[in-house]
Coordinates of C-alpha atoms in Angstrom, one line a residue:
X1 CA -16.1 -3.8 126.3
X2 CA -14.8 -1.8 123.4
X3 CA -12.9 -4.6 120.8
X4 CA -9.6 -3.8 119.5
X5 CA -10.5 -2.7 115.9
X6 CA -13.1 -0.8 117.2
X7 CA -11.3 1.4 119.9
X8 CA -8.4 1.8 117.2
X9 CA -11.1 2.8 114.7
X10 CA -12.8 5.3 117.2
X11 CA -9.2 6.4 117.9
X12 CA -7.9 7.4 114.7
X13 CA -11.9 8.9 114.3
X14 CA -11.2 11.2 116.7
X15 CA -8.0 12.3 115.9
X16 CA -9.0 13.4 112.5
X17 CA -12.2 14.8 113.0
X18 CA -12.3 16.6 115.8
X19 CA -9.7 19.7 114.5
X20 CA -11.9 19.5 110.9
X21 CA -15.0 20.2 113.9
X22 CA -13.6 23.2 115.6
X23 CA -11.8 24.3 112.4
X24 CA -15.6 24.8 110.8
X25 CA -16.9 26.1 114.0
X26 CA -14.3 28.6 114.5
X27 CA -14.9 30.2 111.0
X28 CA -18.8 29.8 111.4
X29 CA -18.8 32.0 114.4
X30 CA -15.6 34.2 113.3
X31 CA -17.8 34.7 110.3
X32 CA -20.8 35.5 112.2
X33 CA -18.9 37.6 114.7
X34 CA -17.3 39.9 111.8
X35 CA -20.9 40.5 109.8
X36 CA -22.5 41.2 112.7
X37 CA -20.5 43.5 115.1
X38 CA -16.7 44.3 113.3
X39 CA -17.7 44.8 109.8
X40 CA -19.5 48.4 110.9
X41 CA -16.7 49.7 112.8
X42 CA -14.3 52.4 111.3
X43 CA -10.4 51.4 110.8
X44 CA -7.9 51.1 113.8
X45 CA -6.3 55.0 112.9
X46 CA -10.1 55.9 113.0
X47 CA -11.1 56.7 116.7
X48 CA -14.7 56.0 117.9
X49 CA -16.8 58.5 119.5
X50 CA -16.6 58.7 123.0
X51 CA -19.4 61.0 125.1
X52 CA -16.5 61.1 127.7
X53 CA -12.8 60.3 128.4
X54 CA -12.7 58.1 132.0
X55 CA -9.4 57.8 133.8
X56 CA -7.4 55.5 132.6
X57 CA -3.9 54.4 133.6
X58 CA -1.4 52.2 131.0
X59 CA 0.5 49.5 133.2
X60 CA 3.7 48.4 132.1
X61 CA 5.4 45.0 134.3
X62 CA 9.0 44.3 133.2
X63 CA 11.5 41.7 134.4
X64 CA 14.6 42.2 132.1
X65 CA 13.6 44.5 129.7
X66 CA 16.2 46.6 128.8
X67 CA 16.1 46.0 125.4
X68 CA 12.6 46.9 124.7
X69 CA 11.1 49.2 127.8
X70 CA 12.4 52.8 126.4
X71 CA 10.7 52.2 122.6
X72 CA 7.7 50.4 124.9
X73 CA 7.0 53.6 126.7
X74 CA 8.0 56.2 123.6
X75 CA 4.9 54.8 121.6
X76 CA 2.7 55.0 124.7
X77 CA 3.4 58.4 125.1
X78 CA 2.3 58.9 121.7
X79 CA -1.4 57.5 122.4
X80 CA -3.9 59.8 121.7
X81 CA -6.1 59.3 124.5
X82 CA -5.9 62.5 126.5
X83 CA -4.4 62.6 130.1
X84 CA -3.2 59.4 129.7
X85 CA -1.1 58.0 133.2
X86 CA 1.5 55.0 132.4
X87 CA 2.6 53.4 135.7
X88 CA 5.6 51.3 134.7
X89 CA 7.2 48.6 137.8
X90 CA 10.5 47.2 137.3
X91 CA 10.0 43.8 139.0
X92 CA 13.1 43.2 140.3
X93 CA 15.5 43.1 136.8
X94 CA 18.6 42.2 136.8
X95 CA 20.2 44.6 133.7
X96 CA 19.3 47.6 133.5
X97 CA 15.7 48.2 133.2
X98 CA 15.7 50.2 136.6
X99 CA 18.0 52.9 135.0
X100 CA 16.0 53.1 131.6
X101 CA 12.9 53.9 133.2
X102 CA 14.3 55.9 135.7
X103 CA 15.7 57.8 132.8
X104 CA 12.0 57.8 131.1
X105 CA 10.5 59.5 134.0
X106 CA 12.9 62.3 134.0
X107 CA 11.7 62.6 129.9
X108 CA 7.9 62.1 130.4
X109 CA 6.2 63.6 133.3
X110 CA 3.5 61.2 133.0
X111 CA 5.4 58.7 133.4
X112 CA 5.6 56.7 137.0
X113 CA 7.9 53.9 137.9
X114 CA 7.4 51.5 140.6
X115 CA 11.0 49.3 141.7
X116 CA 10.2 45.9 143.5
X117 CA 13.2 44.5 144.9
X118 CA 13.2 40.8 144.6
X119 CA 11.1 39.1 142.0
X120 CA 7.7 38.7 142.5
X121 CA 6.0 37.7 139.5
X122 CA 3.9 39.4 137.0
X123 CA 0.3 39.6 138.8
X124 CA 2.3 40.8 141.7
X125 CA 3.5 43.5 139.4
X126 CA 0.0 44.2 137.5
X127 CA -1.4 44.1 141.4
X128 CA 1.8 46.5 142.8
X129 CA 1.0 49.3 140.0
X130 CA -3.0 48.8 141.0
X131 CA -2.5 50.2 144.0
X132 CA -0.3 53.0 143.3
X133 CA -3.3 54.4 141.2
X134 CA -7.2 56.0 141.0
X135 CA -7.7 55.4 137.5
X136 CA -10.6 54.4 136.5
X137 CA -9.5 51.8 133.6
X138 CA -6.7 50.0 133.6
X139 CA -5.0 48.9 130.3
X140 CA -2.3 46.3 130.6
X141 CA 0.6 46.1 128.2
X142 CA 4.1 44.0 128.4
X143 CA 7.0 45.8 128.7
X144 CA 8.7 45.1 125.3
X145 CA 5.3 45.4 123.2
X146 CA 4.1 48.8 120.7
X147 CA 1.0 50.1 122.0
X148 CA -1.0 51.4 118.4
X149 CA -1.5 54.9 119.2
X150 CA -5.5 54.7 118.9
X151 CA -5.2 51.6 120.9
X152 CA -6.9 53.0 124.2
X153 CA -9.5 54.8 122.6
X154 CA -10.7 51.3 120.8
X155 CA -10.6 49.4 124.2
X156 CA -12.5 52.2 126.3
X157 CA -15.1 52.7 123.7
X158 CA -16.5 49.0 125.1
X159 CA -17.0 50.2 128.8
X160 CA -19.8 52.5 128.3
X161 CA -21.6 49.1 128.9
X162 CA -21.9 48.5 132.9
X163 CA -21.7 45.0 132.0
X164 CA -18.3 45.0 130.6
X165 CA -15.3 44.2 132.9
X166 CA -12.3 43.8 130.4
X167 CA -11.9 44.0 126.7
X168 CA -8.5 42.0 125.1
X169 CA -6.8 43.7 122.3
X170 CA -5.3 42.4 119.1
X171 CA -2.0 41.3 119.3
X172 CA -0.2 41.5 116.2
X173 CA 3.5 39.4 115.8
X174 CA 6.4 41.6 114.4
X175 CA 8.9 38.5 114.5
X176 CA 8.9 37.5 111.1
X177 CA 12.4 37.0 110.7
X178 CA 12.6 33.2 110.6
X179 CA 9.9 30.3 109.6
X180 CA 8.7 30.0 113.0
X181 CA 7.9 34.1 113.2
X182 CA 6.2 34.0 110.1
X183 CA 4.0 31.1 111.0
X184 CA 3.0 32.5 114.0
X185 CA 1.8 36.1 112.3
X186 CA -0.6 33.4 110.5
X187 CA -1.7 32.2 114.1
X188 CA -2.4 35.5 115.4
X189 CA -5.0 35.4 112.7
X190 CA -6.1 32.4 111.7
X191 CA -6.2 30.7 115.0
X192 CA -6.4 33.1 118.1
X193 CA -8.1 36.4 116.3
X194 CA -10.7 33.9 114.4
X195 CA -11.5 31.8 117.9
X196 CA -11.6 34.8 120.2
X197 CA -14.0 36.3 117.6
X198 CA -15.9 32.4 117.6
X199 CA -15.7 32.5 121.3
X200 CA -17.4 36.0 121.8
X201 CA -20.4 34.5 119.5
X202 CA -20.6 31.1 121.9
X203 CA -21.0 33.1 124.9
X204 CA -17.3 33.6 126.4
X205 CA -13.8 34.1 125.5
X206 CA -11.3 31.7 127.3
X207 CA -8.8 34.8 128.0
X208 CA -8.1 38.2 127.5
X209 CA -4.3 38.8 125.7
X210 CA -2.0 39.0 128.7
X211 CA -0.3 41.4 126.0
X212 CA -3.2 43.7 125.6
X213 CA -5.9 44.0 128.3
X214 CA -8.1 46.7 129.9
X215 CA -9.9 46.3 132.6
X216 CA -12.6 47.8 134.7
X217 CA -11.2 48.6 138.8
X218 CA -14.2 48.4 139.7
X219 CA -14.4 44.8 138.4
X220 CA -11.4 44.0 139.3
X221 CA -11.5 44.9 142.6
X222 CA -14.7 42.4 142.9
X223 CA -12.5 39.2 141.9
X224 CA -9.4 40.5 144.3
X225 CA -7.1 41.5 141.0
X226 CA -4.5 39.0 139.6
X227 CA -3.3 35.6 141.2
X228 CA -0.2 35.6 142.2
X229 CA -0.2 31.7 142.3
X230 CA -1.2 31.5 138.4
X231 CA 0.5 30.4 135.7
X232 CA -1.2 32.6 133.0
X233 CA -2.2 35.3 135.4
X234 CA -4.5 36.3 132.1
X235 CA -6.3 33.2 132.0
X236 CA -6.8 33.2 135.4
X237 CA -8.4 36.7 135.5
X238 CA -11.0 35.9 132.7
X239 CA -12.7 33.2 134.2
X240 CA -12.5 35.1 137.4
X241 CA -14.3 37.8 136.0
X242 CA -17.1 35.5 133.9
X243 CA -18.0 33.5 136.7
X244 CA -18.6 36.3 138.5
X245 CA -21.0 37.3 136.0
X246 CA -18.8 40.3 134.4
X247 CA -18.7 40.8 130.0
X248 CA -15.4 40.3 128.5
X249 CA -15.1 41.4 125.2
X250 CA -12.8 41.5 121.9
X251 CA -11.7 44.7 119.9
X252 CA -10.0 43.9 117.0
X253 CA -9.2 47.9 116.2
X254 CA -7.3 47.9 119.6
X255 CA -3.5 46.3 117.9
X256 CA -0.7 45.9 119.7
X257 CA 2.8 44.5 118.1
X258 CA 4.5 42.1 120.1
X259 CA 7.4 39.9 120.1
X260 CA 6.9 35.6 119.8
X261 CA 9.9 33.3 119.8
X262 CA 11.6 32.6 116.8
X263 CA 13.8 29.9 118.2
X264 CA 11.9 25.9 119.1
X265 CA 13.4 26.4 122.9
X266 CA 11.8 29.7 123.4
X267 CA 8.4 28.5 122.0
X268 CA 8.5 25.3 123.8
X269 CA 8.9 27.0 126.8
X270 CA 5.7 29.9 126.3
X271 CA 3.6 27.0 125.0
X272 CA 4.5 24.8 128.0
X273 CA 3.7 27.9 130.4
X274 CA 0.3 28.0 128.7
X275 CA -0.7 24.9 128.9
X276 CA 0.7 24.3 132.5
X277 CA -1.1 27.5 133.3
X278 CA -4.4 26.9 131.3
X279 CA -5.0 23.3 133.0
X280 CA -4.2 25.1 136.1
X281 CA -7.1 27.7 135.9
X282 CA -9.4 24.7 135.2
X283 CA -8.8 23.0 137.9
X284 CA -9.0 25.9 140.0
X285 CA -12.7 26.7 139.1
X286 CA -14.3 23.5 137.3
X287 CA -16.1 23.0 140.9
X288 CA -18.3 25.5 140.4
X289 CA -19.0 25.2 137.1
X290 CA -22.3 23.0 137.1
X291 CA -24.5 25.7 138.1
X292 CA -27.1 26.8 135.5
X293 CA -26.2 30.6 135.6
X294 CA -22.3 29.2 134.4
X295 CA -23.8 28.0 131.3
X296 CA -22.7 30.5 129.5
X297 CA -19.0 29.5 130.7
X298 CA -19.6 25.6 129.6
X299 CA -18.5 26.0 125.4
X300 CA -15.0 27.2 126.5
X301 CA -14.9 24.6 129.6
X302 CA -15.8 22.1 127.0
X303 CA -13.4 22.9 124.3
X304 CA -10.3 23.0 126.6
X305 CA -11.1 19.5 127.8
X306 CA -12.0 18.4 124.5
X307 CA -8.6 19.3 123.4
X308 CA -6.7 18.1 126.1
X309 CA -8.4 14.7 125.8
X310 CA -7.0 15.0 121.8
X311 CA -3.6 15.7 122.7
X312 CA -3.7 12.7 124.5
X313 CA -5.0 10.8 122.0
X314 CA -2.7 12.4 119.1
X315 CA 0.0 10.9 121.3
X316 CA -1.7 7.7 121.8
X317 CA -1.4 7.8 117.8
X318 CA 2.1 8.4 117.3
X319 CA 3.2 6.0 120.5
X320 CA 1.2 3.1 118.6
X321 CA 3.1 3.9 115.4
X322 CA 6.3 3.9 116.9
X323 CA 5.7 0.6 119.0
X324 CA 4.8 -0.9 115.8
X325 CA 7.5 0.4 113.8
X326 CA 10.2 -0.9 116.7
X327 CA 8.2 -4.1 117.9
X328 CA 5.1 -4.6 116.0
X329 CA 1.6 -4.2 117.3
X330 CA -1.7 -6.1 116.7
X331 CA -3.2 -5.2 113.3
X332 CA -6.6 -3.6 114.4
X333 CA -4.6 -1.3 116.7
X334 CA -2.2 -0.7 114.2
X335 CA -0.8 3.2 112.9
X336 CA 1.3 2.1 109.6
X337 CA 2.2 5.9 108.9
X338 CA 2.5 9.3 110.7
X339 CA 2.8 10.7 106.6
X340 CA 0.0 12.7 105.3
X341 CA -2.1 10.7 102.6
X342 CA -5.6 11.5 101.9
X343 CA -7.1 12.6 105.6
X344 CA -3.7 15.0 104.8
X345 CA -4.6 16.6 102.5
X346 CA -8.3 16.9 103.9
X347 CA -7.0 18.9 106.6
X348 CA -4.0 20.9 105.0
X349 CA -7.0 22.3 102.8
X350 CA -8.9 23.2 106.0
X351 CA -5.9 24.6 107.6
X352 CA -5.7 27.0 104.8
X353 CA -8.9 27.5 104.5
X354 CA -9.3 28.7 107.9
X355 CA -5.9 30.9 107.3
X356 CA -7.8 32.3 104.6
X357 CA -10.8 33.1 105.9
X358 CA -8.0 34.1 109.6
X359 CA -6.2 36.9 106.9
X360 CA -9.2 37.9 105.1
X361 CA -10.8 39.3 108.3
X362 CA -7.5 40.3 109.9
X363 CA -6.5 42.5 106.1
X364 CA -9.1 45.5 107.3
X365 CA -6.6 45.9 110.3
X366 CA -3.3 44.9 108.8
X367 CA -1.8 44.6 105.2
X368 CA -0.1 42.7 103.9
X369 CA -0.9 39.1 105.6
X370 CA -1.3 37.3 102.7
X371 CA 2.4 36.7 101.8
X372 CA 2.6 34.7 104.8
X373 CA -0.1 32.5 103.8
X374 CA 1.5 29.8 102.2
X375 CA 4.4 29.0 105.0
X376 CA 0.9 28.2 107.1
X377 CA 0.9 24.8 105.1
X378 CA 3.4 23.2 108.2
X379 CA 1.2 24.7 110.7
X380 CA -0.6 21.4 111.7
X381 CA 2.8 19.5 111.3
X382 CA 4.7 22.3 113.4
X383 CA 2.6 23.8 115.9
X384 CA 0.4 21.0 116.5
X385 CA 3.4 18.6 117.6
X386 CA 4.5 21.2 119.7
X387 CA 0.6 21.6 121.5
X388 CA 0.1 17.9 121.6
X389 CA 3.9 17.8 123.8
X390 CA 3.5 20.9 125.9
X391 CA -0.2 19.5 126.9
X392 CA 1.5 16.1 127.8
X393 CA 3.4 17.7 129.8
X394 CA 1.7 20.7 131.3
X395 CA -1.0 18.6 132.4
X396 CA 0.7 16.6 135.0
X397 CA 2.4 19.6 136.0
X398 CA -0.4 21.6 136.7
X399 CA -2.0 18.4 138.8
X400 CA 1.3 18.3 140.4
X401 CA 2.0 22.1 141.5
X402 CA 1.6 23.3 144.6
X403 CA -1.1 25.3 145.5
X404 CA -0.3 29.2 146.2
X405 CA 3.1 28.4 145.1
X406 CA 4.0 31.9 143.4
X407 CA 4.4 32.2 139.8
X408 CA 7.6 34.2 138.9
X409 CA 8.6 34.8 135.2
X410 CA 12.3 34.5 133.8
X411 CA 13.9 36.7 131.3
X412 CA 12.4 36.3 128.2
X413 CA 13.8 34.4 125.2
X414 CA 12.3 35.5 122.4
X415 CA 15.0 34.4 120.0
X416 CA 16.4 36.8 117.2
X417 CA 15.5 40.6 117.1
X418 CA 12.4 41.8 115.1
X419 CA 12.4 42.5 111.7
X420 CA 10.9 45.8 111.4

């Protein structure tokens, strides 16, 4: 058995190095993933040579979108992919998204609006508007995010592989109105663009960008389309597709601009969903993982339960420091201080050093990131309490949910309005 001093040793051991680990891995295979594929591909604005132009249909769920839809479809229409269809469904909203888009289709011919009644949930949306067309590709948007006009072109260039079976955009935040928006345009690039390019080296990518997405019918239509019992229908729809042996890929040329939360109760809640909806997928397909043609499928299994296990732990840290703060603890277990000293600093340097090398590949498709590099210093402090909390929690709750319960969204809280 495992003495005191040693488990608190192994403990803290963990704790520490285990982000400096996947902080070095992530810009390794970023790294690798940029000289080896991105670095030879033309700008977003510049549009790669397709031999032909496939159907392809834009879909467009909203729940409460009022706000946003009408700009939403305005840039779509402005795509230059020719022949382009957009099916939008308004999934049962309660202000007046029904009557923009209704509106919208009397503007844009190619426009097509699909009106659920009740609530139903996104996938139930995404599967509604499936139905109700014969493109060939589908590219999946959200109803209050700016499709780049070369978007589509980027994101079909990737299917002339049989292989492929959905390629995830490159969501860029256009929230940067507060702290929390600008630290999160920094996490678009340092975190999420830098592992999905890491993860595409490794073998898989976790999940396609429920924000930007385009998918192959065909594909699709092999895995039965979105869950309507899932979380993070996105998630869901990845694994689905790689276990069944289908290529997902990553275009960074393909941007999108989205809205994030700028208020703590609007990012709590997307980050709890998330995890919730992440453990959730796990469980739902870890049964089959074993099997020697899933290999491919074990880094991201592994990294996802690796992390789990260190929000656990990370909370195991900060409950020993505040037992012994209140009541006093045995010495080898002991956490005298939560405050950065030098194991701080060790990884405040990483964290920018990943932001850096984040931004640096990010600048070919968007300028101007750097000035947002220095509020990343209270990422790790920030963002990292709020995944080691949401994890806490979502865990249990994903154990805990029923199975085929559906998964309906609310209206979104995105806190303040972009600053554009």
């Amino acid at each position: 058995m495992m003495n005191p001093s040693a488990f608190g040793e192994a403990l803290m051991a963990f704790v520490f190095y285990y982000p400096l680990f996947m902080a070095y891995l992530w810009m390794a295979g970023a790294l690798y993933y940029w000289f080896h594929y991105e670095r030879r591909s033309g700008k977003p604005d510049e549009l790669p040579e397709l031999d032909e132009y496939p159907t392809v249909a834009v879909i467009v769920p909203c729940h409460n979108e009022e706000a946003h839809v009408v700009e939403t479809i305005e840039w779509l229409m402005a795509s230059k992919y020719p022949d382009l269809e957009v099916v939008a469904v308004d999934d049962g909203s309660t202000d007046g998204t029904a009557a923009a888009l209704r509106e919208l289709a009397g503007r844009f011919p190619r426009l097509r609006v699909i009106q659920l009644a009740h609530n139903q949930g996104k996938a139930a949306a995404l599967n509604a508007a499936a139905t109700m067309t014969c493109a060939e590709f589908l590219v999946c948007i959200d109803g209050d995010a700016l499709l780049d006009p070369s978007a589509v072109h980027w994101l079909i260039w990737h299917f002339r592989s049989p292989r492929v079976g959905a390629v995830t955009g490159n969501p860029r935040v256009r929230t940067r109105s507060t702290l929390l928006g600008r630290l999160q345009v920094g996490e678009f690039s340092s975190i999420i663009g830098l592992i999905k390019r890491a993860q595409r080296t490794y073998g898989r990518v976790f999940t396609v960008s429920g924000v930007v997405s385009a998918f192959r019918r065909r594909a699709l239509h092999e895995v039965g389309y979105w869950s309507t019992d899932m979380l993070t229908e996105d998630v869901d729809v990845s694994w689905k597709l790689q276990t069944r042996r289908w290529d997902v890929r990553f275009e960074p040329n393909a941007l999108c601009w989205i809205l994030m939360p700028e208020t703590f109760r609007g990012l709590w809640r997307q980050r709890l969903r998330w995890a919730t909806g992440g453990m959730q997928v796990l469980i739902a397909n870890w049964h089959g993982l074993h099997a020697w043609n899933m290999r491919r499928m074990w880094p991201v299994f592994t990294e996802f339960v690796i992390s789990a296990v260190w929000a656990y732990a990370m909370m195991g840290v900060i409950a020993l420091w505040l037992l012994g703060t209140v009541l006093g603890v045995p010495v080898p277990i002991e956490v005298p201080t939560l405050l950065p000293n030098w194991s701080g600093v060790v990884v405040g340097t990483t964290c920018l050093l990943q932001v850096a090398t984040g931004m640096l590949l990010d600048s070919r498709v968007e300028k101007g990131l750097f000035k947002h590099y220095f509020w990343m210093i209270w990422y790790p402090l920030a963002f990292w309490l709020i995944n080691v909390f949401t994890t806490v929690v979502g865990v249990p709750r994903a154990l805990l949910r029923s199975r085929g319960e559906r998964a309906r969204w609310k209206s979104p809280d995105r806190g303040l309005l972009p600053d554009r």
